[in-house]
Coordinates of C-alpha atoms in Angstrom, one line a residue:
M100 CA 110.6 93.1 116.9
K101 CA 112.8 96.0 115.5
S102 CA 112.2 98.1 118.6
I103 CA 113.1 95.1 120.8
L104 CA 116.3 94.6 118.9
A105 CA 117.1 98.3 119.2
G106 CA 116.6 98.2 122.9
L107 CA 118.8 95.1 123.3
L108 CA 121.6 96.8 121.3
A109 CA 121.3 99.9 123.4
L110 CA 121.8 97.7 126.5
L111 CA 124.7 96.0 124.9
L112 CA 126.3 99.3 124.1
G113 CA 125.6 100.6 127.6
R114 CA 123.8 103.7 126.5
Q115 CA 120.5 104.9 125.0
E116 CA 120.1 104.4 121.3
P117 CA 121.1 107.6 119.5
R118 CA 118.7 109.2 117.1
A119 CA 120.0 110.3 113.8
E120 CA 118.6 113.2 111.7
L121 CA 118.8 113.5 107.9
V122 CA 120.0 117.1 107.6
D123 CA 120.1 117.3 103.8
V124 CA 120.0 115.0 100.8
R125 CA 120.4 116.0 97.2
K126 CA 121.0 114.5 93.8
I127 CA 124.5 115.4 92.6
W128 CA 124.9 113.6 89.2
D129 CA 122.6 112.0 86.7
Q130 CA 124.2 112.7 83.3
A131 CA 124.8 109.2 82.2
P132 CA 122.0 106.7 81.5
H133 CA 123.1 104.7 84.6
N134 CA 125.2 106.3 87.5
A135 CA 126.1 104.0 90.4
F136 CA 128.5 102.4 92.8
T137 CA 130.0 105.3 94.7
D138 CA 132.7 106.3 97.1
L139 CA 133.5 109.5 99.0
I140 CA 136.5 111.2 100.6
R141 CA 137.6 114.6 101.7
F142 CA 140.9 115.7 100.2
K143 CA 142.7 119.0 100.5
D144 CA 139.6 120.8 101.8
R145 CA 137.5 119.5 98.9
W146 CA 135.1 116.6 98.5
L147 CA 135.7 113.9 95.9
C148 CA 133.0 111.5 94.9
V149 CA 133.7 108.7 92.5
F150 CA 131.4 106.2 90.8
R151 CA 130.7 104.2 87.6
E152 CA 128.7 105.5 84.8
G153 CA 127.5 103.6 81.7
K154 CA 124.5 102.7 79.6
A155 CA 123.1 100.2 82.2
H156 CA 123.9 98.4 85.4
V157 CA 126.0 96.0 83.4
S158 CA 127.2 97.3 80.0
T159 CA 130.4 97.3 77.9
D160 CA 131.0 101.1 78.3
G161 CA 131.5 101.4 82.0
A162 CA 133.8 104.3 83.0
L163 CA 134.9 105.8 86.4
R164 CA 133.8 109.4 87.0
V165 CA 135.5 111.7 89.5
L166 CA 133.5 114.7 90.9
S167 CA 134.7 117.4 93.2
S168 CA 133.0 120.0 95.4
A169 CA 134.1 122.8 97.7
D170 CA 131.0 122.8 99.8
G171 CA 129.3 119.4 99.2
D172 CA 126.4 121.1 97.4
A173 CA 127.7 122.1 94.0
W174 CA 129.6 119.4 92.1
A175 CA 131.6 119.4 88.9
S176 CA 133.4 116.7 87.0
E177 CA 137.2 116.5 87.4
S178 CA 137.9 113.5 85.2
L179 CA 136.6 110.4 83.5
V180 CA 138.7 107.2 83.5
T181 CA 138.1 104.8 80.7
M182 CA 139.7 101.6 79.4
A183 CA 139.3 100.3 75.9
G184 CA 137.7 96.9 75.6
A185 CA 136.6 96.8 79.3
D186 CA 133.7 97.7 81.5
L187 CA 135.2 99.6 84.5
R188 CA 133.2 99.0 87.6
D189 CA 132.9 99.9 91.3
A190 CA 135.1 103.0 91.7
K191 CA 136.8 103.3 95.1
I192 CA 139.1 106.1 96.3
A193 CA 141.6 106.4 99.1
I194 CA 144.4 108.7 100.2
A195 CA 147.8 106.9 100.0
P196 CA 150.9 107.8 102.0
G197 CA 152.5 111.0 100.7
G198 CA 149.1 112.6 99.9
R199 CA 148.5 110.7 96.7
L200 CA 145.0 109.8 95.6
M201 CA 144.5 106.1 94.8
L202 CA 141.5 105.3 92.6
S203 CA 140.7 101.6 92.1
G204 CA 138.1 99.6 90.1
A205 CA 137.7 96.4 88.3
A206 CA 137.8 95.9 84.5
A207 CA 135.2 93.4 83.4
Y208 CA 136.2 91.8 80.1
P209 CA 134.1 90.3 77.3
P210 CA 133.7 86.5 77.5
G211 CA 136.3 84.3 75.9
G212 CA 139.4 86.0 77.1
K213 CA 142.1 84.8 79.5
A214 CA 140.4 86.5 82.5
S215 CA 136.9 87.8 83.2
H216 CA 138.1 90.5 85.6
Q217 CA 141.3 92.4 86.7
T218 CA 141.5 95.1 89.3
F219 CA 143.4 98.2 88.5
A220 CA 144.7 101.3 90.4
W221 CA 145.4 104.8 89.2
F222 CA 147.2 107.5 91.2
S223 CA 146.8 111.3 91.2
G224 CA 147.9 114.4 93.1
D225 CA 144.8 116.4 92.3
G226 CA 142.0 114.2 91.1
K227 CA 142.2 115.5 87.6
A228 CA 145.3 113.9 86.0
W229 CA 145.7 110.2 86.6
T230 CA 148.6 107.8 86.0
E231 CA 148.4 104.9 83.6
P232 CA 146.5 101.9 85.2
V233 CA 148.4 99.4 87.4
A234 CA 147.1 95.9 87.7
I235 CA 146.7 94.9 91.3
G236 CA 145.8 91.6 92.9
D237 CA 145.3 88.5 90.8
P238 CA 143.2 88.0 87.6
D239 CA 139.7 86.9 88.4
F240 CA 140.0 88.0 92.0
W241 CA 138.1 91.3 92.3
L242 CA 140.0 93.4 94.8
W243 CA 136.9 95.4 95.7
R244 CA 138.2 98.1 98.1
V245 CA 141.7 99.1 99.2
T246 CA 142.1 100.4 102.7
W247 CA 145.3 102.0 104.1
S248 CA 146.5 101.4 107.6
G249 CA 149.6 103.5 108.2
E250 CA 152.1 102.7 105.4
R251 CA 150.4 99.5 104.2
A252 CA 147.4 98.9 102.0
F253 CA 145.0 96.0 102.5
G254 CA 142.2 94.7 100.5
V255 CA 140.0 91.6 100.1
G256 CA 139.6 90.0 96.6
Y257 CA 136.8 87.7 95.8
S258 CA 136.8 85.0 93.1
T259 CA 134.8 85.9 90.0
K260 CA 135.0 82.4 88.6
A261 CA 134.8 79.9 91.5
G262 CA 132.6 82.3 93.4
N263 CA 133.1 80.7 96.8
T264 CA 136.2 82.3 98.3
V265 CA 137.8 85.6 99.3
R266 CA 141.4 86.3 100.0
L267 CA 143.3 89.0 101.9
Y268 CA 145.9 91.1 100.1
A269 CA 148.5 93.5 101.5
S270 CA 150.8 96.0 99.8
A271 CA 153.6 98.4 100.8
D272 CA 153.1 100.7 97.9
G273 CA 149.5 100.2 96.6
K274 CA 150.9 98.7 93.4
T275 CA 152.3 95.3 94.3
F276 CA 149.9 93.2 96.4
E277 CA 150.9 90.0 98.1
T278 CA 148.4 87.4 99.3
R279 CA 148.3 87.5 103.1
V280 CA 145.5 84.9 103.6
A281 CA 144.7 82.7 100.6
T282 CA 141.3 81.6 101.9
L283 CA 139.9 84.2 104.2
F284 CA 136.3 82.9 104.0
D285 CA 134.7 80.2 101.9
Q286 CA 131.2 79.6 103.1
G287 CA 128.3 80.5 100.9
E288 CA 129.0 83.1 98.2
P289 CA 131.3 85.7 99.8
N290 CA 132.2 88.8 97.8
E291 CA 132.2 92.5 98.6
T292 CA 134.0 93.7 101.8
S293 CA 135.0 96.8 103.8
L294 CA 138.0 96.8 106.1
L295 CA 138.2 99.0 109.2
F296 CA 141.4 99.3 111.4
L297 CA 140.8 100.3 115.0
E298 CA 143.1 102.2 117.3
D299 CA 144.5 99.0 118.9
G300 CA 145.4 97.6 115.5
T301 CA 142.4 95.3 115.3
C302 CA 141.0 94.9 111.7
L303 CA 137.3 94.5 111.2
C304 CA 135.9 93.0 107.9
L305 CA 132.3 93.5 106.9
L306 CA 131.6 90.8 104.3
R307 CA 128.7 90.5 101.9
R308 CA 127.4 87.0 101.0
D309 CA 124.9 86.0 98.3
G310 CA 123.1 82.7 97.6
A311 CA 121.1 80.6 100.0
K312 CA 123.3 81.6 102.9
G313 CA 123.1 85.3 102.2
T314 CA 123.7 86.7 105.6
A315 CA 126.6 89.2 106.1
Q316 CA 129.6 88.3 108.2
L317 CA 131.7 90.4 110.5
G318 CA 135.3 89.3 110.9
S319 CA 138.0 90.5 113.2
A320 CA 141.8 89.9 113.5
K321 CA 144.9 91.4 115.0
A322 CA 148.2 91.9 113.2
P323 CA 149.5 90.2 111.2
Y324 CA 145.9 89.5 110.2
T325 CA 146.2 85.9 109.5
D326 CA 143.9 84.5 112.2
W327 CA 140.3 85.6 111.8
T328 CA 137.2 85.2 113.9
W329 CA 133.8 85.5 112.2
K330 CA 130.3 86.3 113.4
D331 CA 127.1 85.9 111.4
L332 CA 125.1 89.2 111.4
G333 CA 121.9 87.6 110.5
L334 CA 120.9 89.9 107.6
K335 CA 121.9 90.6 104.1
I336 CA 124.0 93.7 103.3
G337 CA 125.0 94.7 99.8
G338 CA 127.8 97.1 98.9
P339 CA 129.1 97.2 102.5
H340 CA 131.1 100.0 104.0
L341 CA 132.4 100.7 107.5
L342 CA 133.4 104.0 109.3
R343 CA 134.5 104.7 112.9
L344 CA 133.1 107.9 114.3
P345 CA 135.3 110.2 116.5
D346 CA 133.5 108.9 119.7
G347 CA 134.4 105.3 118.8
R348 CA 131.0 104.1 117.5
I349 CA 131.1 102.2 114.3
V350 CA 128.7 102.9 111.4
A351 CA 128.0 100.6 108.5
G352 CA 126.2 101.4 105.3
G353 CA 124.9 99.3 102.5
R354 CA 121.9 97.9 100.6
L355 CA 119.3 96.5 103.0
Y356 CA 116.2 94.4 102.3
D357 CA 113.8 94.9 105.2
K358 CA 110.5 96.4 104.0
G359 CA 111.8 96.9 100.5
V360 CA 115.3 97.3 99.1
H361 CA 116.9 100.6 100.2
T362 CA 120.2 102.1 101.3
G363 CA 120.5 102.2 105.1
L364 CA 122.9 103.1 107.9
L365 CA 123.5 100.7 110.8
W366 CA 125.2 100.8 114.2
V367 CA 127.8 98.0 114.6
D368 CA 128.7 96.3 117.8
P369 CA 131.8 94.2 116.9
K370 CA 132.1 92.6 120.4
E371 CA 128.6 91.1 120.2
G372 CA 128.5 90.7 116.4
K373 CA 125.3 92.7 116.2
V374 CA 124.0 95.5 113.9
I375 CA 120.8 97.6 114.0
E376 CA 119.6 100.0 111.3
F377 CA 119.3 103.6 112.6
L378 CA 118.5 105.5 109.4
R379 CA 116.8 104.6 106.1
L380 CA 118.0 107.0 103.3
P381 CA 115.7 108.1 100.6
S382 CA 116.2 105.3 98.1
G383 CA 114.8 102.3 96.4
G384 CA 115.2 99.8 93.6
D385 CA 118.7 99.7 92.2
T386 CA 120.5 101.4 95.1
S387 CA 123.3 101.3 97.6
Y388 CA 127.2 101.2 97.5
P389 CA 127.7 104.1 99.9
G390 CA 130.8 106.2 100.6
L391 CA 131.1 107.3 104.2
A392 CA 133.0 110.3 105.7
W393 CA 132.9 112.4 108.9
H394 CA 133.3 116.2 108.6
D395 CA 132.3 119.1 110.8
G396 CA 130.3 116.9 113.2
L397 CA 128.2 115.3 110.4
L398 CA 128.2 111.9 108.7
W399 CA 128.4 112.4 105.0
V400 CA 127.1 109.7 102.7
S401 CA 127.3 109.2 98.9
Y402 CA 125.1 106.5 97.3
Y403 CA 123.1 105.8 94.2
S404 CA 119.4 105.1 93.8
T405 CA 116.5 104.8 91.4
H406 CA 113.7 106.0 93.7
E407 CA 113.2 109.1 91.6
G408 CA 113.1 107.2 88.3
K409 CA 116.6 107.4 86.9
T410 CA 119.6 105.7 88.5
S411 CA 121.5 108.7 90.0
I412 CA 124.1 109.8 92.5
Y413 CA 123.0 111.3 95.8
R414 CA 124.8 113.0 98.7
A415 CA 123.3 112.9 102.2
K416 CA 124.3 114.7 105.4
V417 CA 123.3 113.0 108.7
R418 CA 123.5 114.4 112.2
V419 CA 124.3 111.8 114.8
P420 CA 124.0 113.0 118.4
S421 CA 126.8 112.3 120.8
A422 CA 126.5 109.0 122.6
K423 CA 125.2 109.4 126.2

């Protein structure tokens, strides 16, 4: 069945299915009891990898670690962002206009307070010194990832209380976010997302769903991004992320469930609303939440996994041949 689907997708794309090669994979961090939920960018000729570390997958001591590397092989800690009284979760990093780094993550609060979650952003010029946190989005709407398109930032927040809706936010400065679409999707249990802006201005949204209707959705819209079309991808994807390669092909990464839980990479055909896995990364158990970047002809991936016993951070390099 998988080979048939791969062949069908190759026909849809009008070319032979490319074969990917895992060039190198290595563990880059395991110093906390639990190290997870990554993101990855290249900034001023250096790599930055961010993630959460704590005592467990869910614990009260969650903090956001920032690593840097000149070559992608040797990594060192640049900073650790903490917040008293909160579990900081799901670090994401982006480059904002003006060359500033924007780190974001959600603070999970103990039960009984006014809110269960609030998303925050921090800004830096070097990845070492960060500003005081700025609350972004609404309380109890987890603004999971911020994506910049030109001078504007966009992100999708999901309800951490009602649990059945996501909303689209937009911002001119990365600090003040307005609601662009109050109910972006409300079927099943929608939550984590990745946005990708194409050259023609179209925005794609890869949306995770849980519960009985746990299949991921792929949304698309043109500016001003208020009218969306959704396609059911037919499989569950956790910790989703999207990246457009220089040749125009679109890659997704996330937690997949076929033949055991693992972190995988997929080709995305947005026109047909289809995906096909092309590489299974060394992973298993508690795993996923990849960061994706393209550099020197290779796809670079950060992710976390427990397949070697301890929940740790990994960096993979993947060679993707040019499309024929």
